[in-house]
PDB file of C-alpha atoms in Angstrom:
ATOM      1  CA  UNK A   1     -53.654  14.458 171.249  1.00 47.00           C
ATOM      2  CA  UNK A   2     -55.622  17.567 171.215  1.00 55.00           C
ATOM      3  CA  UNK A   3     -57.258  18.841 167.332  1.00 47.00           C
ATOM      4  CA  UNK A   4     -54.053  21.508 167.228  1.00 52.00           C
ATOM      5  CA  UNK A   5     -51.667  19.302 167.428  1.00 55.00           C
ATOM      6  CA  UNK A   6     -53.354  16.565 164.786  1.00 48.00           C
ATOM      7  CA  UNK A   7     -53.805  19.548 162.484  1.00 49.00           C
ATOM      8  CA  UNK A   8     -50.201  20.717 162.870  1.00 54.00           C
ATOM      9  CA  UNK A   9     -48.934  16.897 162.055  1.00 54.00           C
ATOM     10  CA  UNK A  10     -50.540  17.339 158.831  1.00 54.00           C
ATOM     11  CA  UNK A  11     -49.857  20.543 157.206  1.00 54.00           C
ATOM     12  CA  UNK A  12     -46.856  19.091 155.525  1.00 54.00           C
ATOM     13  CA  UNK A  13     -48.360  16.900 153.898  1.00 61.00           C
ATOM     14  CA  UNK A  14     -51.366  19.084 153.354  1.00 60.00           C
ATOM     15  CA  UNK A  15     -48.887  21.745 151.907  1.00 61.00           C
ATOM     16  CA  UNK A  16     -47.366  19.115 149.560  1.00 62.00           C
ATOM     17  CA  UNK A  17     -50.879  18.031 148.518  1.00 63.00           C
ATOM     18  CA  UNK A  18     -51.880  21.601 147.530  1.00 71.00           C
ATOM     19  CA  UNK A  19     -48.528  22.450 145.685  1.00 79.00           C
ATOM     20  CA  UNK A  20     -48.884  18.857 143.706  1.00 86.00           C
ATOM     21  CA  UNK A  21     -52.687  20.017 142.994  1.00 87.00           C
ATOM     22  CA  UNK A  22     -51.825  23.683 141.664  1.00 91.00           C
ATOM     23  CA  UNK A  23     -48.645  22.005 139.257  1.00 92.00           C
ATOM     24  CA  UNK A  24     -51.328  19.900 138.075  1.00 93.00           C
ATOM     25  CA  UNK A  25     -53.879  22.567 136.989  1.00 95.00           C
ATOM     26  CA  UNK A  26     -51.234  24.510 135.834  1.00 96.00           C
ATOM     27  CA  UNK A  27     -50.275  21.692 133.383  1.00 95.00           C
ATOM     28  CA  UNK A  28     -53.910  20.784 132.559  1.00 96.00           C
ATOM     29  CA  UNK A  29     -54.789  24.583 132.257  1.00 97.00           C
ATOM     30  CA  UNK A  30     -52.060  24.962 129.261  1.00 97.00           C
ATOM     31  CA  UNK A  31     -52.722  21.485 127.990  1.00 96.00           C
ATOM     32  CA  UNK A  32     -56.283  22.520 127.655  1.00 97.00           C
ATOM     33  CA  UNK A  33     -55.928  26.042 126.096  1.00 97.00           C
ATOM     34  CA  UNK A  34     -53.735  24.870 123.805  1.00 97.00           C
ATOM     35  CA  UNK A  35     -55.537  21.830 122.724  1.00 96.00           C
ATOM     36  CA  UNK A  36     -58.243  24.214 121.934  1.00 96.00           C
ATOM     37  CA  UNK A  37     -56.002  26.743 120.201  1.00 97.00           C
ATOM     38  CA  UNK A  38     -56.461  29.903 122.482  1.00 97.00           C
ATOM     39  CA  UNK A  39     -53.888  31.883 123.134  1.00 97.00           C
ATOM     40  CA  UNK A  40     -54.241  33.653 127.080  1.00 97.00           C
ATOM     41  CA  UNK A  41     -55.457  36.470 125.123  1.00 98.00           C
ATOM     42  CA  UNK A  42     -58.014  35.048 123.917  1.00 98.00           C
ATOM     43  CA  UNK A  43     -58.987  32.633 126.844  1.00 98.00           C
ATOM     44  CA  UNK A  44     -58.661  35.999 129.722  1.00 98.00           C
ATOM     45  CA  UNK A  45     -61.158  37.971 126.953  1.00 98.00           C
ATOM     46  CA  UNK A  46     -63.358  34.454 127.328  1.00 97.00           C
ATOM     47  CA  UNK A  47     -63.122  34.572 130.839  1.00 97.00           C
ATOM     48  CA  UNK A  48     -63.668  38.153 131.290  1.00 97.00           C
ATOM     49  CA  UNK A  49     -60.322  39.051 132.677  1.00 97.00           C
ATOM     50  CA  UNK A  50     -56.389  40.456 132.012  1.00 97.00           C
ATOM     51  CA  UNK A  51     -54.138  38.236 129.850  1.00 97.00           C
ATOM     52  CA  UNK A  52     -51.571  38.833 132.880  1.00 97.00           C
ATOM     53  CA  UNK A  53     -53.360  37.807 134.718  1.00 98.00           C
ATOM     54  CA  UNK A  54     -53.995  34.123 132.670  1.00 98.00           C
ATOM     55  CA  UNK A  55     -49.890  34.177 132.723  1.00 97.00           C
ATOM     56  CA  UNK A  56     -49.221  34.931 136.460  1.00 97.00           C
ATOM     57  CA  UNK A  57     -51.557  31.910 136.350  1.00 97.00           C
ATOM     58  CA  UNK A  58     -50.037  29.584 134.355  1.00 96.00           C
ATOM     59  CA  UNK A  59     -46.530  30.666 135.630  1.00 95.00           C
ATOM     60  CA  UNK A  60     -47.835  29.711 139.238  1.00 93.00           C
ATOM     61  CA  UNK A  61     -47.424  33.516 140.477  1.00 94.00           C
ATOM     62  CA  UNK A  62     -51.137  33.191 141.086  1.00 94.00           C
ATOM     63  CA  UNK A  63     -54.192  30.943 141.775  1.00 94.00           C
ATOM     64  CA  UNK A  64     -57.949  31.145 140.617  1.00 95.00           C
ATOM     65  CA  UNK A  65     -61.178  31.858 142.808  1.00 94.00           C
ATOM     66  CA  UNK A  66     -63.141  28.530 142.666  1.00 94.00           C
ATOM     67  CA  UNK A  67     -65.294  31.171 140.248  1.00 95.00           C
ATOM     68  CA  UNK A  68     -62.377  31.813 137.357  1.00 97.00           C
ATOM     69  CA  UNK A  69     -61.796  28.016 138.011  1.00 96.00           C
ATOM     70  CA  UNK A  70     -65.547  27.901 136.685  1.00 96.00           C
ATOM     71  CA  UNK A  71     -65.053  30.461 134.187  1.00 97.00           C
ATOM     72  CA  UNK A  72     -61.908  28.784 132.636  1.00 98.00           C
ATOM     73  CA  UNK A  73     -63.499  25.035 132.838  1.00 97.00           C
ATOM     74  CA  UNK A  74     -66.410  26.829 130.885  1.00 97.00           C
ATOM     75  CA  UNK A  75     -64.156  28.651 128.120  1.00 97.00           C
ATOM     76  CA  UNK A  76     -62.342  25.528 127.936  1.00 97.00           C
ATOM     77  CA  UNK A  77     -65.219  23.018 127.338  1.00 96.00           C
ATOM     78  CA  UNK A  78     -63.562  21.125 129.971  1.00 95.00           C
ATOM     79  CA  UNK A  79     -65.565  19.814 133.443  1.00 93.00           C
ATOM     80  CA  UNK A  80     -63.761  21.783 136.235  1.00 94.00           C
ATOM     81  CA  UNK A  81     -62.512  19.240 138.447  1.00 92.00           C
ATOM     82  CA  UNK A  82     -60.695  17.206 135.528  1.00 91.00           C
ATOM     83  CA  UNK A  83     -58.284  20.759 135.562  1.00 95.00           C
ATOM     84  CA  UNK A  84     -57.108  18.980 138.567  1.00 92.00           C
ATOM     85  CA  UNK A  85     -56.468  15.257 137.388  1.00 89.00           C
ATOM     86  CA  UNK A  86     -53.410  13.721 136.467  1.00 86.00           C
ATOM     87  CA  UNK A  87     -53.139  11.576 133.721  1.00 82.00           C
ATOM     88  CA  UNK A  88     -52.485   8.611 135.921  1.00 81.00           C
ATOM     89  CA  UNK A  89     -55.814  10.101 137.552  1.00 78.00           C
ATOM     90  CA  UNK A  90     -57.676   9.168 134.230  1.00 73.00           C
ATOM     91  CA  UNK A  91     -56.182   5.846 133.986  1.00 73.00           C
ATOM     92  CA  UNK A  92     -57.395   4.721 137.045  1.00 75.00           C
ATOM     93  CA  UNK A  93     -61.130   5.189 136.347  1.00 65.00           C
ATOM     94  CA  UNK A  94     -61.976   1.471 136.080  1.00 71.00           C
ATOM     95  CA  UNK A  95     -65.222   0.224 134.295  1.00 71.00           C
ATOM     96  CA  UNK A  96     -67.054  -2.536 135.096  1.00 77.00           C
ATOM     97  CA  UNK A  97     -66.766  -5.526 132.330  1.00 80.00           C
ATOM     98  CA  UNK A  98     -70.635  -5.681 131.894  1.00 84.00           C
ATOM     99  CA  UNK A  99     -71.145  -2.081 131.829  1.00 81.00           C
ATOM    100  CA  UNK A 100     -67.993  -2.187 129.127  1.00 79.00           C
ATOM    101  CA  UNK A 101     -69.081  -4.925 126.960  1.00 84.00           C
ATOM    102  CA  UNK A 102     -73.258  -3.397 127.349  1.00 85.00           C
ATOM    103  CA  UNK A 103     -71.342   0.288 125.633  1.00 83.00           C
ATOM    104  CA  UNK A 104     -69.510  -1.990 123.243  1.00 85.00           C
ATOM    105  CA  UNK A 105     -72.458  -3.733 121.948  1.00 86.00           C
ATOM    106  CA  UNK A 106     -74.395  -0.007 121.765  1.00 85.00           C
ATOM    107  CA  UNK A 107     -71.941   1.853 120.335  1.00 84.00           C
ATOM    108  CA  UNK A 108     -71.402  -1.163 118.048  1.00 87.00           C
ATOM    109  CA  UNK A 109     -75.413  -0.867 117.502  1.00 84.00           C
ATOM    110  CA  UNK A 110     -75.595   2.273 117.007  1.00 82.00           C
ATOM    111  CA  UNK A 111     -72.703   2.746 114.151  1.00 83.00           C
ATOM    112  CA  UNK A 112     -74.635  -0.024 112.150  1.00 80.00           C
ATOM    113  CA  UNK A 113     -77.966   1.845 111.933  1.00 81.00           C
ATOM    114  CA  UNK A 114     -75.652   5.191 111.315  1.00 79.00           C
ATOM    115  CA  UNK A 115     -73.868   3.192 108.604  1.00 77.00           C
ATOM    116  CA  UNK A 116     -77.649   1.758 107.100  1.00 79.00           C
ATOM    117  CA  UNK A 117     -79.021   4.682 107.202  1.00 75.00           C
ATOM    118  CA  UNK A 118     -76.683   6.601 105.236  1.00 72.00           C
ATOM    119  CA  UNK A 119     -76.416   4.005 102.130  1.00 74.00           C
ATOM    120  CA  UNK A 120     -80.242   3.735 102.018  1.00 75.00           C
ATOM    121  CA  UNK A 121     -80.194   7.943 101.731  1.00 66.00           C
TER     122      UNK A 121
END
């Protein structure tokens, strides 16, 4: 099979992979600004650009450079590429039961000497 053909047997599932993607960071994108309270006014003045243009977004009309991706990640205190997970994306991130019971014990640590420290004050 020549590299044509292997590439045309994919683009429907390539297509379906990128509309699945750009519902996703549509969802996360609202989820996001309106966790942190911005309106698109506020996040497009954030991000240096229209409010229409944060709608035409959000509506799917449009998509984002991978730089406005940036931008809005950034206004949104948010890591870029978690704009793209799913929720069932962050349930499959699977830590290791040492490495879970070692951040246990610190954490557990680490709100004791929080907790000393403050009746000794």
């Amino acid at each position: 099979m020549r590299y044509k053909d292997i590439v045309k047997s994919f683009n429907m599932p390539i297509a379906y992979y990128c509309m699945e993607l750009r519902a996703t960071f549509i969802t996360n994108l609202k989820k996001y600004r309106k966790s942190n309270k911005l309106s698109q006014m506020k996040l497009a003045e954030m991000c240096n650009t229209s409010t229409s243009y944060i709608g035409e977004i959000e509506i799917g009309k449009k998509f984002p450079s991978v730089e406005m991706i940036q931008r809005i990640a950034s206004a949104l205190d948010v890591a870029p590429y978690k704009l793209f997970m799913t929720e069932e994306d962050f349930n499959k991130v699977e830590v290791p039961s040492e490495l879970k019971k070692s951040l246990i014990e610190n954490l557990q640590k680490t709100v004791a000497e929080i907790v000393e420290h403050d009746l000794s004050n």
